[in-house]
Amino acid sequence: MQVVDSKFQIFINKQLQKVSFNIRNLKRSTIKEYYTKEESKKKSYTKYDKNHNTTLVSIENNQKNSPTRIYLNETMTSVLSHANLCSIWNWIPQRLSTCTPNMLFTTEENGTSLNTLFNVLDELENCLIVIKTFEDEIFGAFCAGDWNQRKNPKTLFFGTGETFLFTLSPEKKVFKWIGLKQETKPNQEMFIRVNTNKILIGGGTREGLAIKSNLLEGETNQCDTFANEPLSRKKSFQIAILEVVGFNNR
């Protein structure tokens, strides 16, 4: 890895200050704390992290008015490569683009219990669900919304229009809510649904991404909410690994 030179550090600092002072009611003490953490992150750019037995790497962040580099743990997930993280971090909402990703669940270590997965999801408002199939396809969803809403018997679908579907391998594509570009009907505002049989992301005439309760199988179709292409070559797929990634505010 190359050392970050002084000119680049100055550029980063100016970007951080610009973002921080544009946030209404943000205290100077908070700005100072955030700035200090960024400095610490930059110093570890070329260092081996003995505490976590890994190396911190950075990604280019193309989101407007956000820091241009985000520092990530490249061994955090067995599914998401550094290049894939780069893509996702430029798709997520800008307010989350300065967060650090944290893997919270993986079927490789936590098994395929739906209840164990819900114990993780119920603590979250924003997360990535990433799937790798036995065909080496990688795809998933960014889920925006309080997962505790699934417990409300009056709530059929929950979540917000920040939710989206994506594919990473063999192709990188993102399918955001069509309501960001046009007026929508009720069947185009179906973001997340949970029942005893599956987790569904993207509804309407058909389901965008459905994960069965055994966490081993799923289905994908074009759906009204995201107007997406099917995420897998086959409508029904077998799950090799399923991971949930959260967002830490450092």
Coordinates of C-alpha atoms in Angstrom, one line a residue:
M1 CA 0.0 0.0 0.0
Q2 CA 1.1 3.5 -0.7
V3 CA 1.5 6.1 2.1
V4 CA -1.1 8.8 2.1
D5 CA 0.9 12.0 1.4
S6 CA 0.5 15.3 3.2
K7 CA -1.4 17.0 0.4
F8 CA -4.0 14.3 0.3
Q9 CA -4.4 14.5 4.1
I10 CA -4.9 18.2 3.9
F11 CA -7.6 17.6 1.2
I12 CA -9.3 15.1 3.4
N13 CA -9.3 17.5 6.4
K14 CA -10.9 20.2 4.3
Q15 CA -13.6 17.9 3.1
L16 CA -14.4 16.7 6.6
Q17 CA -14.6 20.3 7.9
K18 CA -16.9 21.3 5.0
V19 CA -19.3 18.4 5.8
S20 CA -19.2 18.9 9.5
F21 CA -20.0 22.6 9.6
N22 CA -22.9 22.1 7.2
I23 CA -24.7 19.8 9.6
R24 CA -27.2 21.9 11.6
N25 CA -26.8 22.0 15.4
L26 CA -23.6 19.8 15.3
K27 CA -21.5 20.8 18.3
R28 CA -17.9 21.8 17.9
S29 CA -16.9 19.1 20.4
T30 CA -18.6 16.5 18.1
I31 CA -16.8 17.8 15.1
K32 CA -13.4 17.7 17.0
E33 CA -14.1 14.1 18.0
Y34 CA -15.0 13.1 14.5
Y35 CA -11.9 14.8 13.1
T36 CA -9.7 13.1 15.7
K37 CA -11.1 9.7 14.7
E38 CA -10.4 10.4 11.0
E39 CA -6.9 11.3 11.8
S40 CA -6.5 8.0 13.6
K41 CA -7.9 6.1 10.7
K42 CA -5.5 7.7 8.2
K43 CA -2.5 6.9 10.4
S44 CA -3.5 3.2 10.3
Y45 CA -3.8 3.2 6.5
T46 CA -0.3 1.7 6.1
K47 CA -0.1 -0.2 9.3
Y48 CA -0.9 -3.8 10.2
D49 CA -3.6 -3.8 13.0
K50 CA -2.2 -6.2 15.6
N51 CA -5.3 -5.9 17.7
H52 CA -7.5 -7.3 15.0
N53 CA -4.9 -9.4 13.1
T54 CA -5.8 -7.6 9.9
T55 CA -5.0 -4.5 7.7
L56 CA -7.2 -1.4 7.3
V57 CA -7.7 -0.4 3.7
S58 CA -9.6 2.5 2.2
I59 CA -12.1 2.9 -0.5
E60 CA -12.8 5.9 -2.8
N61 CA -16.1 7.5 -1.9
N62 CA -17.8 9.3 -4.8
Q63 CA -20.8 10.6 -2.8
K64 CA -21.1 14.4 -3.0
N65 CA -20.1 16.3 0.1
S66 CA -18.8 13.2 1.9
P67 CA -15.2 12.3 2.8
T68 CA -13.4 11.0 -0.2
R69 CA -12.0 7.9 1.5
I70 CA -13.6 5.5 3.9
Y71 CA -11.5 3.0 5.9
L72 CA -12.6 -0.6 6.0
N73 CA -11.5 -3.9 7.3
E74 CA -10.8 -6.0 4.2
T75 CA -11.2 -9.3 6.1
M76 CA -14.5 -8.3 7.6
T77 CA -16.6 -10.5 5.3
S78 CA -15.9 -13.6 3.3
V79 CA -18.4 -12.6 0.6
L80 CA -17.7 -8.9 0.0
S81 CA -14.4 -8.1 -1.7
H82 CA -12.8 -4.7 -1.4
A83 CA -14.0 -3.8 -4.9
N84 CA -17.6 -4.8 -4.0
L85 CA -17.5 -2.7 -0.8
C86 CA -16.4 0.2 -3.0
S87 CA -19.5 -0.2 -5.2
I88 CA -21.9 -0.6 -2.3
W89 CA -20.5 2.4 -0.4
N90 CA -21.4 4.6 -3.4
W91 CA -24.9 3.3 -3.5
I92 CA -25.9 3.7 0.1
P93 CA -27.5 6.9 1.5
Q94 CA -25.0 9.7 1.9
R95 CA -25.7 10.0 5.6
L96 CA -24.3 6.5 6.1
S97 CA -21.3 6.8 3.8
T98 CA -19.0 7.9 6.6
C99 CA -19.9 4.9 8.7
T100 CA -17.7 1.8 9.1
P101 CA -19.2 -1.6 8.1
N102 CA -19.5 -4.3 10.6
M103 CA -20.5 -7.9 9.9
L104 CA -23.2 -8.9 12.4
F105 CA -24.3 -12.3 11.1
T106 CA -23.0 -15.0 8.8
T107 CA -24.4 -18.4 8.2
E108 CA -20.9 -19.7 8.1
E109 CA -20.5 -19.0 11.9
N110 CA -24.0 -18.4 13.2
G111 CA -25.9 -21.1 11.4
T112 CA -29.2 -21.0 9.6
S113 CA -31.6 -20.2 12.4
L114 CA -34.1 -17.6 11.5
N115 CA -34.6 -16.6 15.1
T116 CA -30.8 -16.0 15.5
L117 CA -31.0 -13.8 12.4
F118 CA -34.0 -11.9 13.7
N119 CA -32.2 -11.3 17.0
V120 CA -29.6 -9.3 14.9
L121 CA -32.0 -7.6 12.6
D122 CA -34.3 -6.4 15.3
E123 CA -31.6 -4.1 16.6
L124 CA -31.1 -2.4 13.2
E125 CA -32.6 0.3 11.2
N126 CA -30.1 0.0 8.2
C127 CA -28.3 -3.0 7.0
L128 CA -27.0 -5.0 4.1
I129 CA -28.2 -8.5 3.4
V130 CA -25.6 -10.2 1.1
I131 CA -26.1 -13.6 -0.5
K132 CA -23.6 -15.8 -2.3
T133 CA -25.0 -18.7 -4.2
F134 CA -23.4 -22.0 -5.1
E135 CA -23.2 -20.6 -8.6
D136 CA -20.8 -17.9 -7.3
E137 CA -23.4 -15.2 -7.8
I138 CA -23.4 -12.3 -5.3
F139 CA -26.4 -10.1 -4.7
G140 CA -28.6 -8.7 -2.0
A141 CA -30.4 -5.7 -0.6
F142 CA -29.8 -2.6 1.4
C143 CA -32.7 -2.5 3.9
A144 CA -33.8 0.8 5.4
G145 CA -36.3 0.6 8.2
D146 CA -36.9 -0.6 11.7
W147 CA -37.1 -4.4 11.7
N148 CA -39.1 -4.4 14.9
Q149 CA -42.1 -3.3 12.8
R150 CA -42.3 -6.9 11.6
K151 CA -43.9 -7.7 15.0
N152 CA -46.8 -5.3 14.4
P153 CA -49.7 -7.5 13.2
K154 CA -51.2 -4.5 11.4
T155 CA -48.0 -3.9 9.3
L156 CA -47.9 -5.9 6.1
F157 CA -44.8 -4.1 4.6
F158 CA -42.4 -1.8 6.3
G159 CA -39.2 0.1 5.4
T160 CA -38.4 3.3 3.5
G161 CA -37.7 4.3 -0.1
E162 CA -33.9 4.2 0.7
T163 CA -34.2 0.4 0.4
F164 CA -32.7 -1.1 -2.8
L165 CA -31.6 -4.3 -4.4
F166 CA -28.2 -4.9 -6.0
T167 CA -26.1 -7.5 -7.8
L168 CA -22.3 -7.7 -7.5
S169 CA -21.3 -10.8 -9.4
P170 CA -21.2 -11.5 -12.3
E171 CA -22.3 -7.9 -12.8
K172 CA -22.5 -4.8 -10.6
K173 CA -26.0 -3.3 -10.8
V174 CA -28.2 -1.3 -8.4
F175 CA -32.0 -1.2 -8.5
K176 CA -33.4 1.7 -6.4
W177 CA -37.0 2.5 -5.6
I178 CA -38.8 3.7 -8.7
G179 CA -40.5 6.3 -6.5
L180 CA -37.2 8.3 -6.6
K181 CA -37.9 9.1 -10.3
Q182 CA -41.7 8.9 -10.7
E183 CA -45.1 8.9 -9.0
T184 CA -45.9 5.5 -7.5
K185 CA -48.9 3.4 -6.8
P186 CA -49.4 1.4 -3.6
N187 CA -48.0 -1.8 -5.2
Q188 CA -44.8 0.1 -5.9
E189 CA -44.2 1.0 -2.3
M190 CA -43.7 -2.5 -0.9
F191 CA -40.2 -2.6 0.6
I192 CA -39.8 -5.2 3.3
R193 CA -42.1 -8.0 4.5
V194 CA -41.5 -10.8 7.0
N195 CA -43.7 -13.8 7.7
T196 CA -43.1 -17.3 9.1
N197 CA -42.0 -18.6 5.7
K198 CA -39.7 -16.0 4.3
I199 CA -38.1 -12.5 4.3
L200 CA -39.3 -10.6 1.3
I201 CA -37.6 -7.4 -0.1
G202 CA -39.4 -5.7 -2.9
G203 CA -43.1 -6.5 -3.6
G204 CA -45.9 -5.9 -6.0
T205 CA -47.0 -8.4 -8.7
R206 CA -44.0 -10.5 -7.9
E207 CA -41.2 -10.6 -5.2
G208 CA -37.9 -9.0 -5.9
L209 CA -35.9 -11.0 -3.4
A210 CA -37.4 -13.7 -1.2
I211 CA -35.3 -15.6 1.4
K212 CA -36.9 -18.7 2.8
S213 CA -37.0 -19.3 6.5
N214 CA -34.3 -22.1 6.4
L215 CA -31.8 -19.4 5.0
L216 CA -30.7 -22.0 2.5
E217 CA -33.0 -21.2 -0.4
G218 CA -34.5 -18.2 -2.1
E219 CA -36.2 -16.8 -5.2
T220 CA -35.9 -13.6 -7.2
N221 CA -38.1 -11.9 -9.8
Q222 CA -38.7 -8.5 -11.3
C223 CA -40.8 -6.6 -8.9
D224 CA -43.0 -3.4 -9.1
T225 CA -41.2 -1.6 -6.3
F226 CA -37.7 -1.6 -7.8
A227 CA -38.4 -2.6 -11.5
N228 CA -35.4 -4.8 -11.1
E229 CA -34.0 -7.5 -13.2
P230 CA -33.9 -10.9 -11.4
L231 CA -30.8 -10.9 -9.2
S232 CA -29.9 -14.5 -10.1
R233 CA -29.7 -16.3 -13.4
K234 CA -32.3 -18.8 -12.0
K235 CA -35.5 -17.8 -10.4
S236 CA -34.9 -20.2 -7.5
F237 CA -31.4 -20.4 -6.0
Q238 CA -29.5 -22.2 -3.3
I239 CA -27.7 -20.0 -0.7
A240 CA -24.1 -20.9 0.1
I241 CA -23.5 -17.9 2.5
L242 CA -25.8 -15.2 3.8
E243 CA -24.3 -12.3 5.7
V244 CA -25.7 -9.2 7.4
V245 CA -23.6 -6.1 7.6
G246 CA -24.4 -3.2 9.8
F247 CA -23.1 0.4 10.0
N248 CA -21.1 1.8 12.8
N249 CA -20.8 5.5 13.5
R250 CA -17.2 5.0 14.7

